[in-house]
Short mmCIF file of C-alpha atoms and ligand atoms in Angstrom, two decimals:
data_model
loop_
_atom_site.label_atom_id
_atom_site.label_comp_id
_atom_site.label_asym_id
_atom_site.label_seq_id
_atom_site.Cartn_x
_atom_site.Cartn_y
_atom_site.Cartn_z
CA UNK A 13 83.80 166.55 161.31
CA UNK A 14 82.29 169.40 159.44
CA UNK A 15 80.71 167.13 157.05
CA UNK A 16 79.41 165.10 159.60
CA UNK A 17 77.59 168.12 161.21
CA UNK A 18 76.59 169.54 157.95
CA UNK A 19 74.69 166.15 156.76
CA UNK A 20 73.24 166.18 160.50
CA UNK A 21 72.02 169.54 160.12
CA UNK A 22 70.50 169.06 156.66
CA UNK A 23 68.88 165.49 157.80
CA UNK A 24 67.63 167.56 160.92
CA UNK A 25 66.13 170.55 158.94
CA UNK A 26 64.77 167.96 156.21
CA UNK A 27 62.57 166.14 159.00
CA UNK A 28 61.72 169.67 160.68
CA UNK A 29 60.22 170.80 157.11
CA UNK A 30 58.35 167.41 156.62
CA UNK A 31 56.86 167.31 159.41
CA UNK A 32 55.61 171.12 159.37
CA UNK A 33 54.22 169.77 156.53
CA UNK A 34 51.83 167.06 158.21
CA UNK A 35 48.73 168.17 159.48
CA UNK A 36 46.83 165.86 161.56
CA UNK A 37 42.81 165.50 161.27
CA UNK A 38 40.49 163.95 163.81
CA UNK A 39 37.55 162.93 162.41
CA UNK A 40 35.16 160.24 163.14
CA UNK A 41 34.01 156.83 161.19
CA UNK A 42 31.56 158.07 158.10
CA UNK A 43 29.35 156.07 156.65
CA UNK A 44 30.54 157.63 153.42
CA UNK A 45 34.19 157.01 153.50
CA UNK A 46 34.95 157.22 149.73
CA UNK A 47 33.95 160.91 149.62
CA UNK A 48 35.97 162.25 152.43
CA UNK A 49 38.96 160.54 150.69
CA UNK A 50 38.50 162.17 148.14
CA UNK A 51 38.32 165.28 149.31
CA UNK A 52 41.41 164.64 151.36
CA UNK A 53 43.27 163.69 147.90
CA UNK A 54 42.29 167.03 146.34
CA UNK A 55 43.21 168.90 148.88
CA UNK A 56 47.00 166.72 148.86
CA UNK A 57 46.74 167.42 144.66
CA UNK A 58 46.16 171.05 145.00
CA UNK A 59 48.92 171.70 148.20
CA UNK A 60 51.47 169.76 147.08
CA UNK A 61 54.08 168.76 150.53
CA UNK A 62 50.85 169.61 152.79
CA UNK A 63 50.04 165.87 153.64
CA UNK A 64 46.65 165.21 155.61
CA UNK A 65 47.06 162.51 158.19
CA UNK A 66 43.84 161.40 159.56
CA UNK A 67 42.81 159.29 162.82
CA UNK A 68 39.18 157.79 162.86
CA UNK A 69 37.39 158.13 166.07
CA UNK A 70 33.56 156.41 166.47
CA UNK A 71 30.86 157.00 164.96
CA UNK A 72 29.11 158.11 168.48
CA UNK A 73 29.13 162.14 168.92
CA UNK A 74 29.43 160.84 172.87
CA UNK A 75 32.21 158.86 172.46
CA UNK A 76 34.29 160.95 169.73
CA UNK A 77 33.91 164.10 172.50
CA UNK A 78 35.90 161.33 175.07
CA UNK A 79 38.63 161.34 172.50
CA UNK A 80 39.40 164.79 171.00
CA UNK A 81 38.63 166.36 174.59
CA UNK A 82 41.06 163.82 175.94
CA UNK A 83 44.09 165.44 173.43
CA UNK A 84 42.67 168.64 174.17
CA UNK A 85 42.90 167.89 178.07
CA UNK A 86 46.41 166.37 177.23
CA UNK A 87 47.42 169.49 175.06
CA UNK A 88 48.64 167.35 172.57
CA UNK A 89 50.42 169.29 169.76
CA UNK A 90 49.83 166.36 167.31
CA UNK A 91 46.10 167.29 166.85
CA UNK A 92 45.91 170.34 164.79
CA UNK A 93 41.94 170.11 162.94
CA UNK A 94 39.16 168.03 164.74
CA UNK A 95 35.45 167.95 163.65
CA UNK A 96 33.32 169.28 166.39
CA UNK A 97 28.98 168.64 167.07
CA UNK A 98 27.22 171.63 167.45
CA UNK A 99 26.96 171.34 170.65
CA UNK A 100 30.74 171.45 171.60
CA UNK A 101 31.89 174.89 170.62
CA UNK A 102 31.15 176.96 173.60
CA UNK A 103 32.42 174.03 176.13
CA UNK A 104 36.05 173.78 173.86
CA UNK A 105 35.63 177.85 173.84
CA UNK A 106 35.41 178.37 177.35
CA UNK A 107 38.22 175.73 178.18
CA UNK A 108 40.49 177.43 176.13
CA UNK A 109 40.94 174.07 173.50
CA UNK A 110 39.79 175.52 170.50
CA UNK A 111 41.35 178.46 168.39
CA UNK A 112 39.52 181.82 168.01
CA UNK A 113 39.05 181.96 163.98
CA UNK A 114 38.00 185.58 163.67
CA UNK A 115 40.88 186.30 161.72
CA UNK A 116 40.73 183.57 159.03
CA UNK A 117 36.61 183.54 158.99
CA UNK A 118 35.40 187.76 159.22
CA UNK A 119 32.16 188.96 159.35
CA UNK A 120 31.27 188.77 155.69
CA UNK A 121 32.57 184.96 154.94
CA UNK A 122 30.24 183.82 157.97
CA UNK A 123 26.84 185.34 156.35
CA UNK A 124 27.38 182.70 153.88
CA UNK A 125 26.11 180.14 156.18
CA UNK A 126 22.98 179.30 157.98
CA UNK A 127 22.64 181.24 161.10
CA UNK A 128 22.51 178.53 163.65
CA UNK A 129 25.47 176.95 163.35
CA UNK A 130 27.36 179.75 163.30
CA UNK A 131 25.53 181.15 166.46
CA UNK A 132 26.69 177.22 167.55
CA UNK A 133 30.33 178.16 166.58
CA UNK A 134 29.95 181.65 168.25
CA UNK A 135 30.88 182.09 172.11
CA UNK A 136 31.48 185.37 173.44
CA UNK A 137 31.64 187.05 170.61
CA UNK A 138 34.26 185.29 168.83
CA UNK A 139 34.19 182.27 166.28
CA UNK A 140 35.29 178.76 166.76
CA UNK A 141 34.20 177.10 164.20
CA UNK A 142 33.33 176.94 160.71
CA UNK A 143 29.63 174.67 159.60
CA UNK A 144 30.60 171.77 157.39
CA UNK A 145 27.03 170.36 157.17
CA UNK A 146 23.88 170.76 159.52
CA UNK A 147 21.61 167.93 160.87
CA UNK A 148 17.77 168.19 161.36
CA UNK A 149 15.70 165.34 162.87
CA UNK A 150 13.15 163.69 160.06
CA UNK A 151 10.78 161.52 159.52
CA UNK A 152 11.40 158.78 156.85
CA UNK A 153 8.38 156.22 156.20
CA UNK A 154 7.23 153.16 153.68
CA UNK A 155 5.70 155.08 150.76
CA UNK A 156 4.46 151.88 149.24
CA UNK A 157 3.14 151.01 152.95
CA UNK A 158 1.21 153.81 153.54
CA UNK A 159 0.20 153.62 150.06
CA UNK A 160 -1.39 150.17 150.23
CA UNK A 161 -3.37 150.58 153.62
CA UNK A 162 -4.33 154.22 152.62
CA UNK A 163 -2.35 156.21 154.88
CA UNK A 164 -0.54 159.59 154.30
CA UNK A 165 2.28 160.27 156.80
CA UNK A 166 1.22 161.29 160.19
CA UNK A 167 0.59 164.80 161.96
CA UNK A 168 0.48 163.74 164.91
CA UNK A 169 2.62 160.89 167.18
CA UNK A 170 -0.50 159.12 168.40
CA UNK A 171 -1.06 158.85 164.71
CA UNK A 172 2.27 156.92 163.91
CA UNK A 173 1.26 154.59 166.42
CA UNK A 174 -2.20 154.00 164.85
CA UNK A 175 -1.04 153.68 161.61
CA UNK A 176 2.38 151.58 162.47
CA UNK A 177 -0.08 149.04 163.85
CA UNK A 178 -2.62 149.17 161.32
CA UNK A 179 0.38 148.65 159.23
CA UNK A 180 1.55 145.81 161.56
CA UNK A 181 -1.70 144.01 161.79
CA UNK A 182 -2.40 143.93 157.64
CA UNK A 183 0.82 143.01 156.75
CA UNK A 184 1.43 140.08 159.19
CA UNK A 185 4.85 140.43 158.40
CA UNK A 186 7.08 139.02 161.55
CA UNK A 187 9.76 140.72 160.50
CA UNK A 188 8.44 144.17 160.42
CA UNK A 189 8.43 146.59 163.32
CA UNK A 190 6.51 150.01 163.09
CA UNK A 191 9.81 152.30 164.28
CA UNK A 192 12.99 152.53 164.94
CA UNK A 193 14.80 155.66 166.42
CA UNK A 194 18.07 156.46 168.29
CA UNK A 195 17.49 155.22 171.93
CA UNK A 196 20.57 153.92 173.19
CA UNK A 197 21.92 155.99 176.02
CA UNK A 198 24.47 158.12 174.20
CA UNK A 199 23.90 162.01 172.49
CA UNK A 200 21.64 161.11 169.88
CA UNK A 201 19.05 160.06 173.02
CA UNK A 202 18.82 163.76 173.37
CA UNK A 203 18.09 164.57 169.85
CA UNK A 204 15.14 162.25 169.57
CA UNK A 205 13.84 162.58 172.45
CA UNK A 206 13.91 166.58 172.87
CA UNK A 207 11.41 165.84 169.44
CA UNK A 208 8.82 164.60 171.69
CA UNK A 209 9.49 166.33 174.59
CA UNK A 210 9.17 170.20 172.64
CA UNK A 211 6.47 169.06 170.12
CA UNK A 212 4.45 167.99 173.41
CA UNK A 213 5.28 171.87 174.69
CA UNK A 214 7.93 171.22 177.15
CA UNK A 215 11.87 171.73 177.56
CA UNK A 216 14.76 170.37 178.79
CA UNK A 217 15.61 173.10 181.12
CA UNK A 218 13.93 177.11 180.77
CA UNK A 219 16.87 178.94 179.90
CA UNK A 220 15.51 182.43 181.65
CA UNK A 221 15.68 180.76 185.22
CA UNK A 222 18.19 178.41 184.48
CA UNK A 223 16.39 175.51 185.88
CA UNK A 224 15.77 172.06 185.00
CA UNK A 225 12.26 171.10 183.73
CA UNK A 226 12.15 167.37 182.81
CA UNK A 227 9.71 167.23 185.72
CA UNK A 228 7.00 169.23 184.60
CA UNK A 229 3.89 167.59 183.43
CA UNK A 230 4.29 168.28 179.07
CA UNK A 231 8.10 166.93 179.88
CA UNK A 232 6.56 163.39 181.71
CA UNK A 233 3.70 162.93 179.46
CA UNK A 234 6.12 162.60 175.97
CA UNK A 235 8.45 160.40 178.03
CA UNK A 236 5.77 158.30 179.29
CA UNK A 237 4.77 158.24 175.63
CA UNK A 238 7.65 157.11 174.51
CA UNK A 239 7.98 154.10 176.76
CA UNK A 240 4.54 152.97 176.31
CA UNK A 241 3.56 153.72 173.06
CA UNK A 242 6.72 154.32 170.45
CA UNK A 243 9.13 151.13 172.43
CA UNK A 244 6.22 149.85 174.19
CA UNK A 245 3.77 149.09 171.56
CA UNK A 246 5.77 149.55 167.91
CA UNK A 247 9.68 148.90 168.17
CA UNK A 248 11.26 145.85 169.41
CA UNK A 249 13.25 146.59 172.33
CA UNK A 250 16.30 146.25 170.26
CA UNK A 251 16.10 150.11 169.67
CA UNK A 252 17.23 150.87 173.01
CA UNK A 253 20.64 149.74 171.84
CA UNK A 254 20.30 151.60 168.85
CA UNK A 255 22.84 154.59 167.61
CA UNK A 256 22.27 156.11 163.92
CA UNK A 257 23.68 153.61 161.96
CA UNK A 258 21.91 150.11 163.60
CA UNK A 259 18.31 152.04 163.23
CA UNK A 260 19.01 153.11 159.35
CA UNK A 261 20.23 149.39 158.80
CA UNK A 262 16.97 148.08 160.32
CA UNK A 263 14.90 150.44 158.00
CA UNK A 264 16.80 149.80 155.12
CA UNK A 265 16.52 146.04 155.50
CA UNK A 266 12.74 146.93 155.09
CA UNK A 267 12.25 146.08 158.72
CA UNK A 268 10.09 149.23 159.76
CA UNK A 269 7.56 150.94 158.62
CA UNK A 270 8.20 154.63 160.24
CA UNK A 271 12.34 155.85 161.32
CA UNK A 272 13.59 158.72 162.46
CA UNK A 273 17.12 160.41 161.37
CA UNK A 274 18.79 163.29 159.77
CA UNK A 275 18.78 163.70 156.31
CA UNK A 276 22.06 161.22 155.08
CA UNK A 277 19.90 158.36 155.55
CA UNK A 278 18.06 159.30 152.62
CA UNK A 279 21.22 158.71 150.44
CA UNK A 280 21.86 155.28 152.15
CA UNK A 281 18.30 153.87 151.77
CA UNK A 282 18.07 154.73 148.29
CA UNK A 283 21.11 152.96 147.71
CA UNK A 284 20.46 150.05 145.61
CA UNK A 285 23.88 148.37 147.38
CA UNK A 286 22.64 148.78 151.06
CA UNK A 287 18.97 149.04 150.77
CA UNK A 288 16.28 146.66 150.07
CA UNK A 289 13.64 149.85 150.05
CA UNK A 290 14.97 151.81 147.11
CA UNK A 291 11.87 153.82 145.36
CA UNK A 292 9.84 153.18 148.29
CA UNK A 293 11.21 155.43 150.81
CA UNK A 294 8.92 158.68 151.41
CA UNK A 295 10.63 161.73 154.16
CA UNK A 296 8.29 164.31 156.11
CA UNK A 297 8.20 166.65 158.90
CA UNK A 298 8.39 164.87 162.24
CA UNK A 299 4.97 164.56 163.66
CA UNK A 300 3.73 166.54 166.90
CA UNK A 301 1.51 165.76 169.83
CA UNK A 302 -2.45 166.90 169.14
CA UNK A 303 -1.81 170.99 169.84
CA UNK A 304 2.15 171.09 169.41
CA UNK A 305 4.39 172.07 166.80
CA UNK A 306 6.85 169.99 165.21
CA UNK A 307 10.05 170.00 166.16
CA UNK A 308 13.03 168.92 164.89
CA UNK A 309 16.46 168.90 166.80
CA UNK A 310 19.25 170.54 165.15
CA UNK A 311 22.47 168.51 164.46
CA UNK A 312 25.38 169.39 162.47
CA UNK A 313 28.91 169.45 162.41
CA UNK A 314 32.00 171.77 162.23
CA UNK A 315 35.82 172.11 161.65
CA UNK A 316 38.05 173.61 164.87
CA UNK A 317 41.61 174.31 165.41
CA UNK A 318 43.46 173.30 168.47
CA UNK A 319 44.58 175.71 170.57
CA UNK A 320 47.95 172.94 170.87
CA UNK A 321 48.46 173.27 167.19
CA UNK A 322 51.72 174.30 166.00
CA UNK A 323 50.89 174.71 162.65
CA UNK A 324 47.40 177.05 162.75
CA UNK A 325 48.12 179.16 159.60
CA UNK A 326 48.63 175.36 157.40
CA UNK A 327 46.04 173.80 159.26
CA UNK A 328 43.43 177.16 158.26
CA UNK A 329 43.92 175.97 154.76
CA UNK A 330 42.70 172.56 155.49
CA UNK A 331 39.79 174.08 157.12
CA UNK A 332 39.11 176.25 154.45
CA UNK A 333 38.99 173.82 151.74
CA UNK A 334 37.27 171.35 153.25
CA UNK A 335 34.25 174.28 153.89
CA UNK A 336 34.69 175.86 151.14
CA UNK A 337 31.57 175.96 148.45
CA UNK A 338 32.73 172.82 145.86
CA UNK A 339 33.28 170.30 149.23
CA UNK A 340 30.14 171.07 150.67
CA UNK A 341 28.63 170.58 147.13
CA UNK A 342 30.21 167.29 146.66
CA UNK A 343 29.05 166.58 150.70
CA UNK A 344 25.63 167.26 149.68
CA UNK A 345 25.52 165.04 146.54
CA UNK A 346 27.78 162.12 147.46
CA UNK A 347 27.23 162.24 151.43
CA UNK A 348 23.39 163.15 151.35
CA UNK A 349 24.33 165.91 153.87
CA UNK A 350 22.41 168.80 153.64
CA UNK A 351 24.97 171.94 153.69
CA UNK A 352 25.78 174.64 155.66
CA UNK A 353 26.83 177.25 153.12
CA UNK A 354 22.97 179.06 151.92
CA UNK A 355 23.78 179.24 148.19
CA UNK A 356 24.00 175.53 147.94
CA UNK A 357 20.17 175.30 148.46
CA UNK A 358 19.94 176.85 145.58
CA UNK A 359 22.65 175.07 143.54
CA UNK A 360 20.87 173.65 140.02
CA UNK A 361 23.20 170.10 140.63
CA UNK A 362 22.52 169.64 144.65
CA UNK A 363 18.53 170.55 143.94
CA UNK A 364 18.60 167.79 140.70
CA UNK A 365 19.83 165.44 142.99
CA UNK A 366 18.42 166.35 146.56
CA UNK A 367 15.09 167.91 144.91
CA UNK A 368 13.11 167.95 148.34
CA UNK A 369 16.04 169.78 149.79
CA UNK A 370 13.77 173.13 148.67
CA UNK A 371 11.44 172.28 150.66
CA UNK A 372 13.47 171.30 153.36
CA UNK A 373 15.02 174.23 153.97
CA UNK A 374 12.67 175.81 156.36
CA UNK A 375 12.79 172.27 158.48
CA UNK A 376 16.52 172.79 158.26
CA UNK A 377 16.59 176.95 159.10
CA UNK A 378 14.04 176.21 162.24
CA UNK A 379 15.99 173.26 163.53
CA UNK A 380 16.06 173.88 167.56
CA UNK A 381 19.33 174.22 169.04
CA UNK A 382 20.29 172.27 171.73
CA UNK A 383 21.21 174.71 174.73
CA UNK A 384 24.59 176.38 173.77
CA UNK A 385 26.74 176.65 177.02
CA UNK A 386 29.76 175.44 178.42
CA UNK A 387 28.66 173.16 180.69
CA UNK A 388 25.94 171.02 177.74
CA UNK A 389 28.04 167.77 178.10
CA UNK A 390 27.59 167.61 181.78
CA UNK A 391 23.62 168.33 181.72
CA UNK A 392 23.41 165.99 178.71
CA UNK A 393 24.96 162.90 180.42
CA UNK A 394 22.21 163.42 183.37
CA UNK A 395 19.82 163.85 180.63
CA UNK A 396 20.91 160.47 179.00
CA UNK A 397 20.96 158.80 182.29
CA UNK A 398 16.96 159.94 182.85
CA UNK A 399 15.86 159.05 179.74
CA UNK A 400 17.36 155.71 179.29
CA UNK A 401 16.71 154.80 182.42
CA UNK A 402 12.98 156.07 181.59
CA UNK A 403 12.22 154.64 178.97
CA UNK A 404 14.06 150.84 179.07
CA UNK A 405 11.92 150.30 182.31
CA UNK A 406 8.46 148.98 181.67
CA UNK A 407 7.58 149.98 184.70
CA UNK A 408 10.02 153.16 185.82
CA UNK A 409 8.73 155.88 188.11
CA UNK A 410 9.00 158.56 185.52
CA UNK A 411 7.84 161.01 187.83
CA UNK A 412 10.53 160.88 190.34
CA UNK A 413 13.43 159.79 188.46
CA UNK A 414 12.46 163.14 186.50
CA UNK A 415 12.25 165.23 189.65
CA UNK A 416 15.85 163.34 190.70
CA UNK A 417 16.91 164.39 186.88
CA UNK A 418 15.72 167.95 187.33
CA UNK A 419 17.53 168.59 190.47
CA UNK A 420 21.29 167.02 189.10
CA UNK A 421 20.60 169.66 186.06
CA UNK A 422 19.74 172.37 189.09
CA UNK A 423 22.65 171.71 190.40
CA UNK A 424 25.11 171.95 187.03
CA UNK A 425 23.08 174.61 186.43
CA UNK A 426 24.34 176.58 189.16
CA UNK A 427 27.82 177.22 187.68
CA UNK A 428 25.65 179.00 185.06
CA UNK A 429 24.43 181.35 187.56
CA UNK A 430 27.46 181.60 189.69
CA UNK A 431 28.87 183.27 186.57
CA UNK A 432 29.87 181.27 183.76
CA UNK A 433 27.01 182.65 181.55
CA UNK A 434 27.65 181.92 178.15
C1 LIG B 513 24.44 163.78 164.44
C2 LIG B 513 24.26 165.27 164.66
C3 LIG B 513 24.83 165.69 165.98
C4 LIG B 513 24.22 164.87 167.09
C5 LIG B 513 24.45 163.39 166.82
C6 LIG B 513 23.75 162.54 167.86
O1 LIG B 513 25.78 163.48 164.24
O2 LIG B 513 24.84 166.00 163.61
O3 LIG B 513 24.61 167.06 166.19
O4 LIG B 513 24.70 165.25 168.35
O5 LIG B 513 23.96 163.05 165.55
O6 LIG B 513 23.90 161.20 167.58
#
C-alpha cells in the first residue's frame, strides 16, 4: 500500500514538474516559418526541460485578436506568451488580460527600443509589452519599369496613377496591373488607408475633442480617391479581397507595377524561390497628395504575458530571449523585419544586408500611431465597415456613409469621455 502511494506520488509530482515546464506560445502563421523555429530550438538548447509549445493562429491581425482575446475572455491558464499588434496593448491593459512587465523590463532596458512601440506597450504608466519588430507602410515599385518609360518613383498619389497607366498603356501587358494594396475589410484596411487619408491632411478621429472625422472634406476626398482612381482606374478589383500576403504574391509574380507593404516584403520579392522580380524591385517613401506630407502607418508587433499564466517568471524568459538583441538580429536578416531594439540600425551585419535600412530609419521613427486606447478595436471595425463599404461601391455615397461612420465612432467615443481616458 505504501508503495503504491509512493509510485503515485512520484508519477504525480513527475507530471506536475513537466508540465511547469511547458510554456505555451500563441503566435500567428509567418511567412518566414524556418526562422521562428529556429529561434524556438535555441531557446529549447539553451533552457534545457523549458519546452516551447506553440499554436498558430492566422495570418490576419483581425482575426488572431478573435483568438487570443477569446483565451483571454476565457481566462485560460494554458496561454502563457501571445504576440500582440501595436494596437492591442492598452485594450488587453485596461481589461486586465495582459501582465504588467515593469518588473522584468525597468526603465533603462526600455530606452533600448524605438519610442513608439514602447509608448504602444505603455498604458497608464505601466508596461505591457516588449517590441519584437516595428512595421511602417512603404512603397515598393518596378525599378526596371520606371526605368524603361523614364519615370522616378512618385511624390505625389495622382502621380502613381499617371505613371501606373503610362506604364499600363506602353507595356500592353494583360497581365499587369498598376497596384495592389491591402483592401480587404480586415485591420490592414486601416493601415493603408489612414496613408491617404493623413497625407491628404485629414484624420480618423481628432483626438483633443474626441470626435470622429471621416466626414470632413480632406477625409472624403482621399477615400473618393481611392475608389476612383487607385481600385477604380489601376488595380483589378481583386484587391478588395486582398490581406498582406495575396498583394505581395501578386507583385512578386511581376503582376504590378506600384505595391504597398511593410518592409518584409522586401525579403520575399527578392527571393529568387518566390519571386519572379528579383533585382528589379526599387522601395520609397509612400507618396502624398499635392500639399501633404507622407505618411506612413505604423505597424509592429510585441510579446505579452497573460494575466491567466501560471508560470510568469518561466514564461519572462521566453520573452526575453526572443527580444533580446541576437533574435531581433537574426529577425532582421532572415525575416526582413526591421527591429525594434535602436542599436540594430546600426549593426555592421543587419546594414550589409538591409543597406537602405539607414535610410529608413527616419520613415520607421515617424511612423504614425494608430490611436492608442482601449476601445481601438471597436472604432476600427466601424472604420473597416466605412471604408470597405466605400470603396468596393462604384457608386457609394461616400458622403453619408462617412457622416453615418463618424457618428458610430461618436458614439464609442463617448466611453472615452465618460472616463475611460487612456
Ligand atoms: C502588420 C502590422 C500590424 C497591422 C497589420 C495589419 O502585421 O505590423 O500593426 O495591424 O499588419 O494587417
Amino acid at each position: 500500500m505504501a508503495i503504491t502511494v509512493l509510485v503515485f506520488f512520484v508519477l504525480f509530482s513527475c507530471s506536475f514538474v513537466f508540465a511547469e515546464t511547458e510554456i505555451r506560445f500563441v503566435t500567428w502563421k509567418s511567412q518566414f516559418p524556418k526562422v521562428w523555429d529556429e529561434a524556438i530550438r535555441a531557446f529549447e538548447a539553451e533552457h534545457p526541460g523549458l519546452k516551447i509549445v506553440r499554436e498558430i493562429g492566422p495570418h490576419s491581425s483581425t482575426e488572431f485578436h478573435d483568438l487570443v482575446t477569446q483565451k483571454l475572455k476565457n481566462r485560460d491558464p494554458e496561454m502563457d506568451v501571445f504576440f500582440m499588434d501595436v494596437i492591442w496593448p492598452a485594450e488587453f491593459a485596461a481589461a486586465g488580460w495582459a501582465l504588467p512587465l515593469d518588473r522584468f523590463f525597468p526603465a533603462g532596458e526600455r530606452e533600448k527600443f524605438l519610442s513608439a512601440p514602447i509608448l504602444a506597450d505603455t498604458y497608464r504608466g505601466q508596461i505591457y509589452g516588449v517590441p519584437v519588430f516595428i512595421d511602417a507602410g512603404m512603397l515598393y515599385y518596378r525599378k526596371d519599369l520606371l526605368a524603361r518609360y523614364g519615370f522616378s518613383p512618385p511624390r505625389t498619389w495622382p502621380e502613381l496613377v499617371a505613371q501606373a497607366k503610362a506604364v499600363l498603356a506602353k507595356a500592353k501587358d494583360p497581365q499587369l496591373t498598376g497596384f495592389s494594396g491591402q483592401f480587404k475589410q480586415y485591420e490592414g484596411l486601416i493601415c493603408n488607408m489612414m496613408e491617404y487619408i493623413l497625407s491628404n491632411g485629414g484624420s480618423l478621429w481628432d483626438d483633443d475633442g474626441l470626435r470622429g472625422a471621416l466626414h470632413r472634406p480632406e477625409a472624403i476626398e482621399a477615400v473618393q480617391f481611392v475608389r476612383d482612381r487607385i481600385i477604380g482606374e489601376i488595380s483589378h478589383r481583386g484587391v478588395l479581397a486582398y490581406q498582406e500576403p495575396e498583394s505581395l504574391a501578386l507583385f512578386a509574380q511581376g503582376r504590378a507595377v506600384f505595391h504597398r507593404n511593410w518592409p518584409y516584403a522586401w525579403e520575399i520579392a527578392n527571393d529568387p524561390q518566390r519571386s519572379r522580380v528579383v533585382g528589379k524591385v526599387g522601395m520609397a517613401v509612400l507618396p502624398a497628395f499635392p500639399g501633404g506630407k507622407s505618411v506612413s502607418t505604423l505597424g509592429g508587433w510585441q510579446l505579452g504575458i497573460s494575466r491567466f499564466s501560471r508560470k510568469p517568471d518561466l514564461a519572462w524568459k521566453f520573452v526575453s530571449f526572443m527580444t533580446s538583441p541576437e533574435m531581433q538580429k537574426r529577425i532582421a536578416l532572415y525575416a526582413g523585419r526591421a527591429p525594434a531594439r535602436r542599436a540594430l540600425y546600426r549593426d555592421p551585419d543587419v546594414l550589409k544586408k538591409r543597406p537602405e535600412f539607414e535610410s529608413q530609419f527616419e520613415t520607421f521613427v515617424h511612423a504614425v500611431p494608430r490611436p492608442r486606447t482601449p476601445v481601438y478595436v471597436p472604432l476600427s471595425n466601424v472604420m473597416q465597415r466605412f471604408f470597405s463599404s466605400a470603396i468596393a461601391l462604384r457608386d457609394s455615397n461616400i458622403e453619408s456613409l462617412a457622416r453615418l461612420a463618424s457618428r458610430d465612432m461618436d458614439r464609442v467615443l463617448d466611453l472615452l469621455r465618460e472616463g475611460v481616458r487612456p
